[in-house]
PDB file of C-alpha atoms in Angstrom:
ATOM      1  CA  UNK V   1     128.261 -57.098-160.832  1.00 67.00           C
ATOM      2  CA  UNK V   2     131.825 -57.711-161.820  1.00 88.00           C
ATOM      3  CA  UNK V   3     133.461 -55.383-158.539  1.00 94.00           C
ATOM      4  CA  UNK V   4     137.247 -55.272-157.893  1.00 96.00           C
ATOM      5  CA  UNK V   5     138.604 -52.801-155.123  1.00 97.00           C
ATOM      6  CA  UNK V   6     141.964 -51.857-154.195  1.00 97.00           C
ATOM      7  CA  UNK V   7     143.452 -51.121-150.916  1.00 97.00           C
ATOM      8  CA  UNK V   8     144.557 -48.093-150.008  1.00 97.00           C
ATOM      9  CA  UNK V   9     143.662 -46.334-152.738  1.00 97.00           C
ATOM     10  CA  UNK V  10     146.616 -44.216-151.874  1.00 97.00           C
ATOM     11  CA  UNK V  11     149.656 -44.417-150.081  1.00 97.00           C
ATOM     12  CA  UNK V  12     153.188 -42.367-148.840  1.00 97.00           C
ATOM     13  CA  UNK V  13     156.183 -44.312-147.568  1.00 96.00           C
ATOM     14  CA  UNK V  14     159.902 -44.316-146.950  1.00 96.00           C
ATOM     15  CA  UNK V  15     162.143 -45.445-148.833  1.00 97.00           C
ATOM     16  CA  UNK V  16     163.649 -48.698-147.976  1.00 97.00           C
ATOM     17  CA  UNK V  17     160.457 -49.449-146.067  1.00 97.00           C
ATOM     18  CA  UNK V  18     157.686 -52.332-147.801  1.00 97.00           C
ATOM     19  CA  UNK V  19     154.292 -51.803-149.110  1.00 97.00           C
ATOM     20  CA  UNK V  20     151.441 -54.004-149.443  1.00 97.00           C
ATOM     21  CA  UNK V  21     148.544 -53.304-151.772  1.00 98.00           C
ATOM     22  CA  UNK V  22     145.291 -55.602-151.649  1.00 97.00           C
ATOM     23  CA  UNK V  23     143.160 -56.497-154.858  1.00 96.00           C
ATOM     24  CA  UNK V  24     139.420 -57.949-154.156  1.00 96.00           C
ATOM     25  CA  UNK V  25     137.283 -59.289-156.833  1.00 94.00           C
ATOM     26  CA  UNK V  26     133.772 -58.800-154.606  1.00 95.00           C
ATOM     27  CA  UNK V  27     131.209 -60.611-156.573  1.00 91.00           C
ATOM     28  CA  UNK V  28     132.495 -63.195-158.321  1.00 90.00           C
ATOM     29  CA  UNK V  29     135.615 -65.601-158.099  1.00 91.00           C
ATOM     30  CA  UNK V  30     138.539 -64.242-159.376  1.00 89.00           C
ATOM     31  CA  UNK V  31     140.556 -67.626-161.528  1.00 86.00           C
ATOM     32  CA  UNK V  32     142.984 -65.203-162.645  1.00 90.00           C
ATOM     33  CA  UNK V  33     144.169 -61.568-161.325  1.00 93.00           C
ATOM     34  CA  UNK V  34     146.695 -59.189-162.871  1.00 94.00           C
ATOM     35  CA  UNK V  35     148.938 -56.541-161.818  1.00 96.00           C
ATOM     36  CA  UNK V  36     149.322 -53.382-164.064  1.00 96.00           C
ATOM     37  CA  UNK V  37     151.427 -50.228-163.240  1.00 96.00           C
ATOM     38  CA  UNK V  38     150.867 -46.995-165.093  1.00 94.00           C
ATOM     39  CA  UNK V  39     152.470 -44.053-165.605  1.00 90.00           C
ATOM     40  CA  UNK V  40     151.703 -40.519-166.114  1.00 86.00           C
ATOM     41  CA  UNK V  41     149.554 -39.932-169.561  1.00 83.00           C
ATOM     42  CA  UNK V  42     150.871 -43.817-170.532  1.00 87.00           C
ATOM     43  CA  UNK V  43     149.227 -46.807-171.181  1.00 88.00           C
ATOM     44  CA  UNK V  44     148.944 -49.691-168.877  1.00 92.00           C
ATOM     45  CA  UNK V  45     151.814 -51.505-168.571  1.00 92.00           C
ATOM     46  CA  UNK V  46     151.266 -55.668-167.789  1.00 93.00           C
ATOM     47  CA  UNK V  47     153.520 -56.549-164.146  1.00 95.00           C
ATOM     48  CA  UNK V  48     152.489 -59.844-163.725  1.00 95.00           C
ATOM     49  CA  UNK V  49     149.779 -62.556-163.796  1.00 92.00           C
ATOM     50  CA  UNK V  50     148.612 -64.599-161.192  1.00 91.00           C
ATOM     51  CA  UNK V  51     146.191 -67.404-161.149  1.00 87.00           C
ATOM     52  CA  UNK V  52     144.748 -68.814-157.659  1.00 83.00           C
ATOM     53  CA  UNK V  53     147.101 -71.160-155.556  1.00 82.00           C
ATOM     54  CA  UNK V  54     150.273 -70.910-158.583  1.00 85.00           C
ATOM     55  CA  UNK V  55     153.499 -68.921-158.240  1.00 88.00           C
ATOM     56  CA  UNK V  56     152.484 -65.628-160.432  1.00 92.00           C
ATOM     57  CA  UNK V  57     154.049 -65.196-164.296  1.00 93.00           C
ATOM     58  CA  UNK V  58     156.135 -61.752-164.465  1.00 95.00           C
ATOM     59  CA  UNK V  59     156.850 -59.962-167.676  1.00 93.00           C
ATOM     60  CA  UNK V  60     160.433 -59.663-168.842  1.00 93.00           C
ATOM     61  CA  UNK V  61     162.072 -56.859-166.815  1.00 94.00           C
ATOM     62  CA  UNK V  62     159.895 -57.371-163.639  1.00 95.00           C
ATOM     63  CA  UNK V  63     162.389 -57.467-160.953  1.00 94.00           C
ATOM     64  CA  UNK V  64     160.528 -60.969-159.198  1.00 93.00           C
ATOM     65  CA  UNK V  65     162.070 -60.132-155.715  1.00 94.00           C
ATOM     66  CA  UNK V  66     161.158 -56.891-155.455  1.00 96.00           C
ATOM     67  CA  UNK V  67     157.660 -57.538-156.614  1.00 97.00           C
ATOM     68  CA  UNK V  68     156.016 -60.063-154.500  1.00 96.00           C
ATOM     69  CA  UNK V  69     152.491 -61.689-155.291  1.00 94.00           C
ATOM     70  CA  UNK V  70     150.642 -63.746-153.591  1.00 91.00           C
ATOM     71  CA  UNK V  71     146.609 -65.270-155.196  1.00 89.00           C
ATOM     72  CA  UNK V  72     145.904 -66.927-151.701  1.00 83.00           C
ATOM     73  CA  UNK V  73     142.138 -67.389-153.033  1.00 90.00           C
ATOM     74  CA  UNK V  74     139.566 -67.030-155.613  1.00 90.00           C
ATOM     75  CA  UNK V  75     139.288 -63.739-154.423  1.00 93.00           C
ATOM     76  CA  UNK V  76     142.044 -62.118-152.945  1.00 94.00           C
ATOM     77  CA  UNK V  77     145.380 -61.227-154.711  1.00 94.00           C
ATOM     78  CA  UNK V  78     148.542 -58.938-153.096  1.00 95.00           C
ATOM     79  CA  UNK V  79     151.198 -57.206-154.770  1.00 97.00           C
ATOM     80  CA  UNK V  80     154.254 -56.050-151.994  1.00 97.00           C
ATOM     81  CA  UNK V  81     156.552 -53.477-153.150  1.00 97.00           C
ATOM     82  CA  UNK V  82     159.975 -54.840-150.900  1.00 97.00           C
ATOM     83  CA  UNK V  83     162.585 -52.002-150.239  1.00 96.00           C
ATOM     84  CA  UNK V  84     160.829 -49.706-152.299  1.00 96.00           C
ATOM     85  CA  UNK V  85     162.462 -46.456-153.807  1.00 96.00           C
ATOM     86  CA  UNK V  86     161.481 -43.288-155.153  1.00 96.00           C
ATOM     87  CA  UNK V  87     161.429 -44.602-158.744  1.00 95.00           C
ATOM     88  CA  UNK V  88     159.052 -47.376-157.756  1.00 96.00           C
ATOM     89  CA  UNK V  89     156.587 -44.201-157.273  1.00 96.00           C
ATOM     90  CA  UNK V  90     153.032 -44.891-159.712  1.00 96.00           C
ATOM     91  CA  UNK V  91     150.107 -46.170-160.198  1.00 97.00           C
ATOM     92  CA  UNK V  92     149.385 -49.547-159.639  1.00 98.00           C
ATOM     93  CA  UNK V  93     146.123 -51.547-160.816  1.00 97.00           C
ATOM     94  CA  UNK V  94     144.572 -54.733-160.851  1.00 97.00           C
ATOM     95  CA  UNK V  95     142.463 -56.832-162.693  1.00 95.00           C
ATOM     96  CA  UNK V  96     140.387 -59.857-162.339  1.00 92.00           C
ATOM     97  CA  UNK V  97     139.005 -62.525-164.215  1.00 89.00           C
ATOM     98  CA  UNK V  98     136.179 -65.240-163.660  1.00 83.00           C
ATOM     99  CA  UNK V  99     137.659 -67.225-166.582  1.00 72.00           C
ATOM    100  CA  UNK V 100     135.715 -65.556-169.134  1.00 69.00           C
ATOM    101  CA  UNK V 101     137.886 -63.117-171.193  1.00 73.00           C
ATOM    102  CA  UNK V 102     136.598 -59.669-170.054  1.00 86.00           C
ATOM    103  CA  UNK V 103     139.253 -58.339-167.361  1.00 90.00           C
ATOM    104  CA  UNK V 104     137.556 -56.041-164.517  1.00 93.00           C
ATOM    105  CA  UNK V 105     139.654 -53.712-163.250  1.00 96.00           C
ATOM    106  CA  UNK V 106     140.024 -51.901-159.720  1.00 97.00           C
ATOM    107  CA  UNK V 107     140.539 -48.491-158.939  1.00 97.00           C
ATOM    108  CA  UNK V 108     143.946 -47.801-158.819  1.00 97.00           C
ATOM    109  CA  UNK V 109     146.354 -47.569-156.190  1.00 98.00           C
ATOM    110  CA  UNK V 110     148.428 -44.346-155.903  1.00 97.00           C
ATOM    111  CA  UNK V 111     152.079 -45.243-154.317  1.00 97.00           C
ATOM    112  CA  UNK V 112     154.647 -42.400-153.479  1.00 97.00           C
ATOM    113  CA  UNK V 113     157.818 -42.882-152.292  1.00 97.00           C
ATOM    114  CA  UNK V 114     159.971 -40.074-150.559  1.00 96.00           C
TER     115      UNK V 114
ATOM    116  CA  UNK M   1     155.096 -58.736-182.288  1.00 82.00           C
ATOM    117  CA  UNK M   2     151.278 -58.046-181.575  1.00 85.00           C
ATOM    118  CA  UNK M   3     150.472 -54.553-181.141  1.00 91.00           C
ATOM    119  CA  UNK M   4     147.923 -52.026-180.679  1.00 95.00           C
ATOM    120  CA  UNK M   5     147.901 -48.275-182.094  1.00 96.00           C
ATOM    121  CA  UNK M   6     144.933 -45.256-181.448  1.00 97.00           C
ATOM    122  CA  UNK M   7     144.474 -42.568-182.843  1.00 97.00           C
ATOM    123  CA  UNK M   8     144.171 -39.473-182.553  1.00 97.00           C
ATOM    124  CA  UNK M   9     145.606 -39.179-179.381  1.00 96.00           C
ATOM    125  CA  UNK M  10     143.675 -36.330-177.742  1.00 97.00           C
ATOM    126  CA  UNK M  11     140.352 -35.105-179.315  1.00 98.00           C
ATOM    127  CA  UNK M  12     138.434 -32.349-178.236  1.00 98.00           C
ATOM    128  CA  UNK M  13     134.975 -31.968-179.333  1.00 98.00           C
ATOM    129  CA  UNK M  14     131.990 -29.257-178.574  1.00 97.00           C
ATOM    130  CA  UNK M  15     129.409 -30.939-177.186  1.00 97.00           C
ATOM    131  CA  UNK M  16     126.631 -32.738-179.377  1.00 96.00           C
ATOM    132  CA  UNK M  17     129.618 -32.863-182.146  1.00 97.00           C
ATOM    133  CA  UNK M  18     130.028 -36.656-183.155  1.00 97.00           C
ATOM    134  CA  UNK M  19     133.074 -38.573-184.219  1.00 98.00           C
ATOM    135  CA  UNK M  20     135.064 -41.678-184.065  1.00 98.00           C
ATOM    136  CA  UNK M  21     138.257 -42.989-182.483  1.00 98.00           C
ATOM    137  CA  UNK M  22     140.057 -45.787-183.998  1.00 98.00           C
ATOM    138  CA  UNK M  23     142.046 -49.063-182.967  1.00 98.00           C
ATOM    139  CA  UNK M  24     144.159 -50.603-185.066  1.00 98.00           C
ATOM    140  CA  UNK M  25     145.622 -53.728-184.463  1.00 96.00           C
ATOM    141  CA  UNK M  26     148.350 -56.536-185.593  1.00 93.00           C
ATOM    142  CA  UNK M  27     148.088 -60.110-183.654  1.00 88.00           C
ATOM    143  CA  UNK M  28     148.380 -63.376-184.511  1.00 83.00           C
ATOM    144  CA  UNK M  29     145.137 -64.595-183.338  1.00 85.00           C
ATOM    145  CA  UNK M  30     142.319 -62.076-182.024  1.00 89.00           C
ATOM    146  CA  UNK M  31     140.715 -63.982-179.404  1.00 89.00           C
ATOM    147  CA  UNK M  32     138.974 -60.504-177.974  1.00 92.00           C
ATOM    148  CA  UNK M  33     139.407 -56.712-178.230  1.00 95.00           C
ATOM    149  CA  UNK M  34     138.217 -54.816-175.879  1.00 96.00           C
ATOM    150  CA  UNK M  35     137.180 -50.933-174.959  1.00 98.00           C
ATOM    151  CA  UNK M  36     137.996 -49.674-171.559  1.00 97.00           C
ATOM    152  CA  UNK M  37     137.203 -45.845-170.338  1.00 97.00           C
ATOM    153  CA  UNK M  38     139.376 -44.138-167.738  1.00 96.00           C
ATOM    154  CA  UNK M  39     138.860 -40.658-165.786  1.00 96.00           C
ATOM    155  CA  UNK M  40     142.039 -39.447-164.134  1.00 93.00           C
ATOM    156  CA  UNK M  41     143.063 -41.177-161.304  1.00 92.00           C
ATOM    157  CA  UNK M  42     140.879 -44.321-161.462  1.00 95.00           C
ATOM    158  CA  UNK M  43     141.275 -47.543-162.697  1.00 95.00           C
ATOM    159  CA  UNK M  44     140.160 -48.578-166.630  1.00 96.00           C
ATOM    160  CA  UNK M  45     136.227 -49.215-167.028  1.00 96.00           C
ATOM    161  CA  UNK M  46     135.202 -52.189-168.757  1.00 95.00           C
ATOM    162  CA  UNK M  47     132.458 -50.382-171.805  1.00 96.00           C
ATOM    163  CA  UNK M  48     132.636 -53.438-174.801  1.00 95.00           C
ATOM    164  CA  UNK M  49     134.018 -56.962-175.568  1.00 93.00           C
ATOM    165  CA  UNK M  50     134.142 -57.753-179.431  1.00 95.00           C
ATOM    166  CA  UNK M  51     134.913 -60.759-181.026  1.00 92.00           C
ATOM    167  CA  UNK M  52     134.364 -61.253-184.471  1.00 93.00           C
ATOM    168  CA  UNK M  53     134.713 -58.658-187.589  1.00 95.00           C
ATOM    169  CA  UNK M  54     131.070 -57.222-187.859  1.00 96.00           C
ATOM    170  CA  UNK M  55     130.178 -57.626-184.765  1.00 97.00           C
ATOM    171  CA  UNK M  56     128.890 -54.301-183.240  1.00 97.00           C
ATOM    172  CA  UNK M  57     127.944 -53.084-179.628  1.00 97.00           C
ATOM    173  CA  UNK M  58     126.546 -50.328-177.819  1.00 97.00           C
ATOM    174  CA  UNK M  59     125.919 -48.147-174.932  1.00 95.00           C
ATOM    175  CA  UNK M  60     123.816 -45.096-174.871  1.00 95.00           C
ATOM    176  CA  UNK M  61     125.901 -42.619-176.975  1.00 96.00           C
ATOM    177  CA  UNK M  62     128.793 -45.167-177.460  1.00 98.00           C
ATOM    178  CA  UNK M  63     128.925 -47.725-180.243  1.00 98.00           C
ATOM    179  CA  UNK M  64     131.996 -50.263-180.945  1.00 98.00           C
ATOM    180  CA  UNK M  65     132.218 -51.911-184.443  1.00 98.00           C
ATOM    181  CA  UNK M  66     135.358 -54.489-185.184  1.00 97.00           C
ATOM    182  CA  UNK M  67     136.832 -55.207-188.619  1.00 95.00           C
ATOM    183  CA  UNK M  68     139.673 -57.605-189.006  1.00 92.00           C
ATOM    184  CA  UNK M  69     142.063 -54.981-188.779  1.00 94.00           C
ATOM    185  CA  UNK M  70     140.781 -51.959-186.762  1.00 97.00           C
ATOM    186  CA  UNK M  71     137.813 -50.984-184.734  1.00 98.00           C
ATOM    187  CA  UNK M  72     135.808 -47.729-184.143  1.00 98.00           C
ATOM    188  CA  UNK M  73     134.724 -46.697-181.127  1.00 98.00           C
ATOM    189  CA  UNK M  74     131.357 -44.228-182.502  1.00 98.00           C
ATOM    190  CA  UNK M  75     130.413 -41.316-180.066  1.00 98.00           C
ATOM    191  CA  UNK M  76     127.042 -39.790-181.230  1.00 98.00           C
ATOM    192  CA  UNK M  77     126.313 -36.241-179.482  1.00 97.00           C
ATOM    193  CA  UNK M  78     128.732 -35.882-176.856  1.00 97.00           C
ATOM    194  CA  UNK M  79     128.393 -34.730-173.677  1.00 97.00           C
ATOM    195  CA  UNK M  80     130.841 -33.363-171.017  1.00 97.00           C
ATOM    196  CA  UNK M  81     130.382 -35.924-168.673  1.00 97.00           C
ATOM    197  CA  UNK M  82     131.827 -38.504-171.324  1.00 97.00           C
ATOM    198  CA  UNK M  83     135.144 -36.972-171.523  1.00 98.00           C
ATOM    199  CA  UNK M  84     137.828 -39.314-170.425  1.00 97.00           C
ATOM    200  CA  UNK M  85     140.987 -41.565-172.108  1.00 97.00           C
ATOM    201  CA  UNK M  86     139.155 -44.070-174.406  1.00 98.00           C
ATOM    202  CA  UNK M  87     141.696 -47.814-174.469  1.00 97.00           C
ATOM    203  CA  UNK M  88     141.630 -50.343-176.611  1.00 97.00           C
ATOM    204  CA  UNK M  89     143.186 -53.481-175.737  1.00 95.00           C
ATOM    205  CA  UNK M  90     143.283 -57.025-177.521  1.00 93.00           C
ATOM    206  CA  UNK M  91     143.760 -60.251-176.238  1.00 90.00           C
ATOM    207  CA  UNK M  92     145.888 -62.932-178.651  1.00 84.00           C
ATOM    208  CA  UNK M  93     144.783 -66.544-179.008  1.00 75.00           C
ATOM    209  CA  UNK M  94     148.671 -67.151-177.776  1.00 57.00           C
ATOM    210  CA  UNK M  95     148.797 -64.683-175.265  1.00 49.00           C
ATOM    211  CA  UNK M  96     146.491 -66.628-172.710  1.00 55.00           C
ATOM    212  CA  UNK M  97     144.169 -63.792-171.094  1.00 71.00           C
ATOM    213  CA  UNK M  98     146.507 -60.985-171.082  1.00 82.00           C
ATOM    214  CA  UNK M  99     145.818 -57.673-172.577  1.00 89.00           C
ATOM    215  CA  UNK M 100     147.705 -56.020-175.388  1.00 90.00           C
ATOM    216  CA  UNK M 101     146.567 -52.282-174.713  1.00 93.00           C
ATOM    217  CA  UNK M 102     147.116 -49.214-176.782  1.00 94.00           C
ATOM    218  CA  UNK M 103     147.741 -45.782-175.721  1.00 94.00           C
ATOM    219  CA  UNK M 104     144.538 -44.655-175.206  1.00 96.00           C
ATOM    220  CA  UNK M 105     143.130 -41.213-176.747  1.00 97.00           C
ATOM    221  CA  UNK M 106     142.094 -38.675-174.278  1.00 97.00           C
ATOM    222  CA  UNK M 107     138.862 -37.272-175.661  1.00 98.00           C
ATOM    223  CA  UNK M 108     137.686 -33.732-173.676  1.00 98.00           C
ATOM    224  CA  UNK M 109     134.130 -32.511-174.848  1.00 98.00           C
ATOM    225  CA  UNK M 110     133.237 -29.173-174.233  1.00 97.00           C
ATOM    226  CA  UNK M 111     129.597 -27.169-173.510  1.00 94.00           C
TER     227      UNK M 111
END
């Protein structure tokens, strides 16, 4: 139990050009999701929080506009990179939440951008 | 400002050679802490939740234990296979559900 994927798992894009990465929570209803992005040999660094149907909480220096989320249901959340740029380049990763307080996390989404 | 430190860092180990990594942590109000693995390239897999000092868990060779102030993660005979970056990660009464996580310490066991 407790299954969260990611789609794509990977990705390569323009710059200047949008990306939109899914987060599933598959067996259970997701109350809350969250968006992590993670550098090489760092921790995981806290984007945002979303809970179903509510505009999503960023952390201070999250540029809002540029990262869009969306927690349409209970167990679908989406992070869109707008007008992305080669520094935008990492590793971004999800997590869900039944309302309990363990977090279950996905597998990772790999974006590059040239 | 709550916070989360591990150490060592990296630890290699040959394997059947046990040891311990440690979290320690400063928040206001521990409302969880919490022990993740993660291989290279994947997302962070839930191992332990711990709420209370005392309170001890395990998982075949892995065993969590939680003071007020720190927690161990034990690894008794190591194998290859459980080489990976160990987190630790706390979640503050004030905080709401998000995770404080530490740096993680990269653990490579060797035959």
């Amino acid at each position: 139990g407790a299954v969260v994927s990611q789609h794509p798992s990977w990705v390569i894009c323009k710059s200047g050009t949008s990306v939109k990465i899914e987060c599933r929570s598959l067996d259970f209803q997701a109350t809350t999701m969250f968006w992590y992005r993670q550098f090489p040999k760092q921790s995981l660094m806290l984007m945002a929080t979303s809970n179903e149907g509510s505009k999503a909480t960023y952390e201070q220096g999250v540029e809002k506009d540029k990262f869009l989320i969306n927690h349409a249901s209970l167990t679908l959340s989406t992070l869109t990179v707008t007008s992305a740029h080669p520094e935008d380049s990492s590793f971004y990763i999800c997590s869900a939440t039944s309302g309990l307080d363990t977090q279950y996390f996905g597998p990772g989404t790999r974006l590059t951008v040239l | 400002e709550d916070q989360v430190t591990q150490s060592p860092e990296a630890l290699r180990l040959q394997e059947g050679e046990s040891s311990s990594l440690n979290c320690s942590y400063t928040v206001s109000g521990l409302r969880g802490l919490f022990w993740y693995r993660q291989d290279p390239g994947k997302g962070p897999e839930f191992l332990f939740t711990l709420y209370s000092a005392g309170e001890e868990k395990e998982k075949e060779r892995l065993k969590a234990t939680l003071t007020k102030k720190e927690s161990f993660l034990h690894i008794t005979a190591p194998k290859p296979e459980d080489s990976a970056t160990y987190l630790c990660a706390v979640q503050a009464n004030q905080a709401g559900t998000a995770l404080i996580f530490g740096k993680g310490t990269t653990l490579s066991v060797s035959s």
